[in-house]
Amino acid sequence: MRSLTHCRRAVRLAAATAAGALLLSACAPGATSEADKSSKPVNTDIGTKPVTLNLLVTSGTDVPFFTALGKLFHAEHANVTVKVTSQDYGALTTNIPHILSGGNVPDLIRVPQFGNLINNRLLTDLDPYAKAYGWAGWPQSQFASTRVAADGKQRGTGSLYGAGPGFGLTGVYYDKALAQRIGMARPPATVAEFEGLLAKAKSAGLQPLMTNGKDGGTVYPLQNLQMAYAGNAQGVQDWNFAKPGANIDTPATVKAATTLRRWAQAGYLPADVNAIDQTKAPAEFMKGKAVFFPSGNWQAPGLDKSGPGRFGFFLFPPGEAGGSSWAMTAPATLGIPAKSQHADVAAAFLDFVQTDPRARQGTVTLGGLVPAGPADATVPTAPAGSAVAATVAAFQTLLRSDGLVGFMADATASINVNTLVPQTQLLLSGKTSPKAFAAKVQDDYERDLGR
């Protein structure tokens, strides 16, 4: 088994590769026997026959982003029309096994988590396509989190089941004018300083934080607080990658839950936070209804469009001054269903979004993501002073500090929808305690892994 230190290094190297940096070494591909490979031949020639490529993604920013990439692909391959449909994150996470085993299966699908999709053979092994398109010659670290063992539990090893246009990154957006009103001259250096700014915002009659508790946005600051209080991210990363003995029921998690609950009680979070979803939260923030908005780089293009130069971005602060910052990252993973009617065309789309200069630029300017792809690919640009530029700069900061970590929400196939979201809602509404919260999350994690 690869170590979790390896997995963190893998994400770090992948991001450097995606940003266009040439690195001296790369991680080796996950070991997979030829017996595990699909016997179905692959073809990189998609021909001229008219094809409708059906792509199912999560609702929100995914829809315009992948629609734009689809139009670029159509411009290159006039016989292929990309049709994008969507479900919200929670629904897709719950429904994806039924979708992939049903009779109306898309050709490409956004994969929130892998889990039983692998041992039930619902996704296509992409290693033959990686070989055919030359992905196997790219630094393999960018595929580390989408390599999955045959049991569907351990990531970072096994066959390749996902690829995508780029990588996400979390942090905290701020409304520059409102931040100035509360005296914020620079990003907070510690959690305590951040809390002080939240208190100032509340005293000034402003909504300190905007976030979406309905579908899991509150889990982002929870994980950031956990890592800040722990003073490292190794424990969370071990947990994310199902390392034997990994445990999230720790004092740092209890303290993080305590802080987040206190923020809710103090009115730093919206009173109806548990009813706010991933569509309403950014819309409210764009209207100037909150000072801060913890979210990801996928929000940056929309923020820039709504008000160029209005919004800034900083990494969630550490627990102590001078300490390390960490942020959650993951690829915008697409998988090819085993029942896809156009698997070769789907693979061509995956190759296109990682290598075509226009698609890579769109990944930054439309998706807000750091693009994936080969080390020698064209490096996209972002306007100075934009939210997109700020997120790209933050990504580079984390590359240097090895501060990129996976999402707790991706630890198991059901941990986010069945546990993290509802338990965080109960926590914020005062219906569970921080200690009970941490214990429940760990218990459900062990259940999900069958331990």
CSV table of N, CA, C and O in Angstrom, one decimal, residues 39-102:
chain,number,residue,atom,x,y,z
A,39,SER,N,-11.3,-6.4,-21.9
A,39,SER,CA,-10.9,-7.0,-23.1
A,39,SER,C,-11.4,-6.2,-24.3
A,39,SER,O,-11.1,-6.5,-25.5
A,40,LYS,N,-12.3,-5.3,-24.1
A,40,LYS,CA,-12.8,-4.5,-25.2
A,40,LYS,C,-11.8,-3.6,-25.8
A,40,LYS,O,-11.1,-2.8,-25.1
A,41,PRO,N,-11.5,-3.6,-27.1
A,41,PRO,CA,-10.5,-2.8,-27.7
A,41,PRO,C,-10.9,-1.3,-27.6
A,41,PRO,O,-12.1,-1.0,-27.6
A,42,VAL,N,-9.9,-0.4,-27.6
A,42,VAL,CA,-10.2,1.0,-27.6
A,42,VAL,C,-9.8,1.6,-28.9
A,42,VAL,O,-8.9,1.1,-29.6
A,43,ASN,N,-10.4,2.7,-29.3
A,43,ASN,CA,-10.1,3.4,-30.5
A,43,ASN,C,-10.1,4.9,-30.4
A,43,ASN,O,-11.0,5.5,-29.8
A,44,THR,N,-9.0,5.5,-30.8
A,44,THR,CA,-8.9,7.0,-30.7
A,44,THR,C,-9.4,7.7,-31.9
A,44,THR,O,-9.5,8.9,-31.9
A,45,ASP,N,-9.8,7.0,-32.9
A,45,ASP,CA,-10.5,7.5,-34.1
A,45,ASP,C,-12.0,7.5,-33.9
A,45,ASP,O,-12.6,6.4,-33.9
A,46,ILE,N,-12.6,8.7,-33.6
A,46,ILE,CA,-14.0,8.7,-33.3
A,46,ILE,C,-14.9,8.8,-34.6
A,46,ILE,O,-16.1,8.8,-34.4
A,47,GLY,N,-14.3,8.8,-35.7
A,47,GLY,CA,-15.0,8.8,-37.0
A,47,GLY,C,-15.8,10.0,-37.3
A,47,GLY,O,-15.6,11.1,-36.7
A,48,THR,N,-16.8,9.9,-38.2
A,48,THR,CA,-17.6,11.0,-38.7
A,48,THR,C,-19.1,10.8,-38.5
A,48,THR,O,-19.9,11.7,-38.8
A,49,LYS,N,-19.4,9.7,-37.9
A,49,LYS,CA,-20.9,9.4,-37.7
A,49,LYS,C,-21.4,10.3,-36.6
A,49,LYS,O,-20.8,10.5,-35.6
A,50,PRO,N,-22.6,10.9,-36.8
A,50,PRO,CA,-23.2,11.8,-35.8
A,50,PRO,C,-23.3,11.1,-34.5
A,50,PRO,O,-23.8,9.9,-34.4
A,51,VAL,N,-22.9,11.7,-33.4
A,51,VAL,CA,-23.0,11.2,-32.1
A,51,VAL,C,-23.5,12.2,-31.1
A,51,VAL,O,-23.0,13.4,-31.2
A,52,THR,N,-24.3,11.9,-30.2
A,52,THR,CA,-24.7,12.7,-29.1
A,52,THR,C,-24.0,12.1,-27.8
A,52,THR,O,-24.4,11.0,-27.4
A,53,LEU,N,-23.1,12.9,-27.3
A,53,LEU,CA,-22.4,12.5,-26.1
A,53,LEU,C,-23.1,13.0,-24.9
A,53,LEU,O,-23.1,14.2,-24.6
A,54,ASN,N,-23.7,12.1,-24.1
A,54,ASN,CA,-24.5,12.6,-22.9
A,54,ASN,C,-23.6,12.6,-21.7
A,54,ASN,O,-23.0,11.7,-21.3
A,55,LEU,N,-23.6,13.8,-21.1
A,55,LEU,CA,-22.7,14.1,-19.9
A,55,LEU,C,-23.6,14.5,-18.8
A,55,LEU,O,-24.3,15.5,-18.8
A,56,LEU,N,-23.5,13.8,-17.7
A,56,LEU,CA,-24.3,14.1,-16.5
A,56,LEU,C,-23.3,14.6,-15.4
A,56,LEU,O,-22.3,14.0,-15.0
A,57,VAL,N,-23.6,15.9,-14.9
A,57,VAL,CA,-22.7,16.5,-14.0
A,57,VAL,C,-23.5,17.0,-12.8
A,57,VAL,O,-24.7,16.8,-12.7
A,58,THR,N,-22.9,17.6,-11.8
A,58,THR,CA,-23.6,18.2,-10.7
A,58,THR,C,-24.1,19.6,-11.0
A,58,THR,O,-23.5,20.3,-11.9
A,59,SER,N,-25.2,20.0,-10.4
A,59,SER,CA,-25.8,21.3,-10.7
A,59,SER,C,-25.0,22.4,-10.2
A,59,SER,O,-24.1,22.2,-9.4
A,60,GLY,N,-25.3,23.6,-10.7
A,60,GLY,CA,-24.5,24.8,-10.3
A,60,GLY,C,-23.4,25.1,-11.3
A,60,GLY,O,-23.7,25.0,-12.6
A,61,THR,N,-22.2,25.4,-10.9
A,61,THR,CA,-21.2,25.8,-11.8
A,61,THR,C,-20.7,24.8,-12.8
A,61,THR,O,-20.2,25.1,-13.9
A,62,ASP,N,-20.9,23.5,-12.5
A,62,ASP,CA,-20.6,22.5,-13.5
A,62,ASP,C,-21.3,22.6,-14.8
A,62,ASP,O,-20.7,22.3,-15.9
A,63,VAL,N,-22.5,23.0,-14.8
A,63,VAL,CA,-23.4,23.0,-16.0
A,63,VAL,C,-22.8,24.0,-17.1
A,63,VAL,O,-22.5,23.6,-18.2
A,64,PRO,N,-22.6,25.3,-16.8
A,64,PRO,CA,-22.1,26.2,-17.8
A,64,PRO,C,-20.7,25.9,-18.2
A,64,PRO,O,-20.3,26.0,-19.3
A,65,PHE,N,-19.9,25.3,-17.2
A,65,PHE,CA,-18.5,25.0,-17.5
A,65,PHE,C,-18.4,23.9,-18.5
A,65,PHE,O,-17.7,24.0,-19.5
A,66,PHE,N,-19.1,22.7,-18.2
A,66,PHE,CA,-19.0,21.6,-19.1
A,66,PHE,C,-19.8,21.8,-20.4
A,66,PHE,O,-19.4,21.3,-21.5
A,67,THR,N,-20.8,22.7,-20.4
A,67,THR,CA,-21.4,23.1,-21.6
A,67,THR,C,-20.5,23.8,-22.5
A,67,THR,O,-20.4,23.6,-23.8
A,68,ALA,N,-19.7,24.7,-22.0
A,68,ALA,CA,-18.7,25.5,-22.8
A,68,ALA,C,-17.6,24.5,-23.3
A,68,ALA,O,-17.2,24.7,-24.5
A,69,LEU,N,-17.1,23.6,-22.5
A,69,LEU,CA,-16.2,22.6,-23.0
A,69,LEU,C,-16.8,21.8,-24.1
A,69,LEU,O,-16.1,21.4,-25.1
A,70,GLY,N,-18.0,21.4,-23.9
A,70,GLY,CA,-18.7,20.6,-25.0
A,70,GLY,C,-18.8,21.4,-26.3
A,70,GLY,O,-18.6,20.8,-27.4
A,71,LYS,N,-19.0,22.7,-26.3
A,71,LYS,CA,-19.1,23.5,-27.5
A,71,LYS,C,-17.7,23.5,-28.2
A,71,LYS,O,-17.6,23.5,-29.4
A,72,LEU,N,-16.6,23.6,-27.3
A,72,LEU,CA,-15.3,23.6,-27.9
A,72,LEU,C,-15.0,22.3,-28.6
A,72,LEU,O,-14.4,22.2,-29.6
A,73,PHE,N,-15.4,21.2,-27.9
A,73,PHE,CA,-15.2,19.9,-28.5
A,73,PHE,C,-16.0,19.7,-29.8
A,73,PHE,O,-15.5,19.1,-30.8
A,74,HIS,N,-17.2,20.2,-29.8
A,74,HIS,CA,-18.0,20.2,-31.1
A,74,HIS,C,-17.3,21.0,-32.2
A,74,HIS,O,-17.4,20.5,-33.4
A,75,ALA,N,-16.7,22.1,-31.8
A,75,ALA,CA,-16.0,22.9,-32.9
A,75,ALA,C,-14.8,22.1,-33.5
A,75,ALA,O,-14.5,22.3,-34.6
A,76,GLU,N,-14.3,21.2,-32.7
A,76,GLU,CA,-13.1,20.4,-33.1
A,76,GLU,C,-13.7,19.1,-33.8
A,76,GLU,O,-13.0,18.6,-34.8
A,77,HIS,N,-14.8,18.6,-33.4
A,77,HIS,CA,-15.4,17.3,-33.9
A,77,HIS,C,-16.8,17.6,-34.2
A,77,HIS,O,-17.7,17.4,-33.4
A,78,ALA,N,-17.1,18.1,-35.4
A,78,ALA,CA,-18.4,18.6,-35.8
A,78,ALA,C,-19.5,17.5,-35.7
A,78,ALA,O,-20.7,17.9,-35.6
A,79,ASN,N,-19.1,16.3,-35.8
A,79,ASN,CA,-20.1,15.2,-35.7
A,79,ASN,C,-20.6,14.9,-34.3
A,79,ASN,O,-21.5,14.1,-34.1
A,80,VAL,N,-19.9,15.5,-33.3
A,80,VAL,CA,-20.2,15.2,-31.9
A,80,VAL,C,-20.9,16.3,-31.2
A,80,VAL,O,-20.4,17.5,-31.2
A,81,THR,N,-22.1,16.1,-30.7
A,81,THR,CA,-22.8,17.1,-29.9
A,81,THR,C,-22.8,16.6,-28.5
A,81,THR,O,-23.2,15.5,-28.2
A,82,VAL,N,-22.3,17.5,-27.6
A,82,VAL,CA,-22.3,17.2,-26.2
A,82,VAL,C,-23.5,17.7,-25.5
A,82,VAL,O,-23.8,18.9,-25.5
A,83,LYS,N,-24.3,16.9,-24.9
A,83,LYS,CA,-25.5,17.2,-24.2
A,83,LYS,C,-25.3,17.1,-22.7
A,83,LYS,O,-25.0,16.0,-22.2
A,84,VAL,N,-25.4,18.2,-22.0
A,84,VAL,CA,-25.1,18.3,-20.5
A,84,VAL,C,-26.4,18.3,-19.7
A,84,VAL,O,-27.3,19.2,-20.0
A,85,THR,N,-26.5,17.4,-18.8
A,85,THR,CA,-27.6,17.4,-17.8
A,85,THR,C,-27.0,17.4,-16.4
A,85,THR,O,-25.8,17.1,-16.3
A,86,SER,N,-27.9,17.6,-15.4
A,86,SER,CA,-27.3,17.7,-14.1
A,86,SER,C,-28.3,17.2,-13.0
A,86,SER,O,-29.5,17.1,-13.2
A,87,GLN,N,-27.7,16.9,-11.9
A,87,GLN,CA,-28.4,16.6,-10.6
A,87,GLN,C,-27.6,17.3,-9.5
A,87,GLN,O,-26.3,17.5,-9.7
A,88,ASP,N,-28.2,17.7,-8.4
A,88,ASP,CA,-27.4,18.3,-7.3
A,88,ASP,C,-26.5,17.3,-6.7
A,88,ASP,O,-26.7,16.1,-6.9
A,89,TYR,N,-25.5,17.7,-6.1
A,89,TYR,CA,-24.4,16.9,-5.6
A,89,TYR,C,-24.9,15.7,-4.7
A,89,TYR,O,-24.6,14.6,-4.9
A,90,GLY,N,-25.8,16.0,-3.8
A,90,GLY,CA,-26.3,15.0,-2.9
A,90,GLY,C,-27.1,14.0,-3.6
A,90,GLY,O,-27.0,12.8,-3.4
A,91,ALA,N,-28.0,14.4,-4.6
A,91,ALA,CA,-28.8,13.5,-5.3
A,91,ALA,C,-27.9,12.6,-6.2
A,91,ALA,O,-28.2,11.4,-6.3
A,92,LEU,N,-26.9,13.2,-6.8
A,92,LEU,CA,-26.1,12.4,-7.7
A,92,LEU,C,-25.3,11.4,-6.9
A,92,LEU,O,-25.1,10.2,-7.4
A,93,THR,N,-24.8,11.8,-5.8
A,93,THR,CA,-24.0,10.8,-4.9
A,93,THR,C,-24.9,9.6,-4.5
A,93,THR,O,-24.4,8.5,-4.5
A,94,THR,N,-26.2,9.9,-4.2
A,94,THR,CA,-27.1,8.8,-3.8
A,94,THR,C,-27.5,8.0,-5.0
A,94,THR,O,-27.6,6.8,-5.0
A,95,ASN,N,-27.7,8.7,-6.2
A,95,ASN,CA,-28.4,8.0,-7.3
A,95,ASN,C,-27.4,7.3,-8.3
A,95,ASN,O,-27.8,6.5,-9.1
A,96,ILE,N,-26.1,7.7,-8.2
A,96,ILE,CA,-25.2,7.2,-9.2
A,96,ILE,C,-25.1,5.7,-9.4
A,96,ILE,O,-25.1,5.2,-10.5
A,97,PRO,N,-25.2,4.9,-8.3
A,97,PRO,CA,-25.2,3.4,-8.6
A,97,PRO,C,-26.4,3.0,-9.4
A,97,PRO,O,-26.3,2.1,-10.3
A,98,HIS,N,-27.6,3.6,-9.1
A,98,HIS,CA,-28.8,3.2,-9.9
A,98,HIS,C,-28.7,3.7,-11.3
A,98,HIS,O,-29.2,3.0,-12.2
A,99,ILE,N,-28.1,4.9,-11.5
A,99,ILE,CA,-28.0,5.5,-12.8
A,99,ILE,C,-27.1,4.6,-13.7
A,99,ILE,O,-27.5,4.2,-14.8
A,100,LEU,N,-26.0,4.2,-13.1
A,100,LEU,CA,-25.0,3.4,-13.9
A,100,LEU,C,-25.4,2.0,-14.2
A,100,LEU,O,-24.9,1.3,-15.1
A,101,SER,N,-26.3,1.5,-13.3
A,101,SER,CA,-26.8,0.1,-13.5
A,101,SER,C,-28.1,0.0,-14.3
A,101,SER,O,-28.7,-1.0,-14.5
A,102,GLY,N,-28.7,1.2,-14.6
A,102,GLY,CA,-30.0,1.3,-15.3
A,102,GLY,C,-29.9,1.1,-16.8
A,102,GLY,O,-28.9,0.7,-17.3
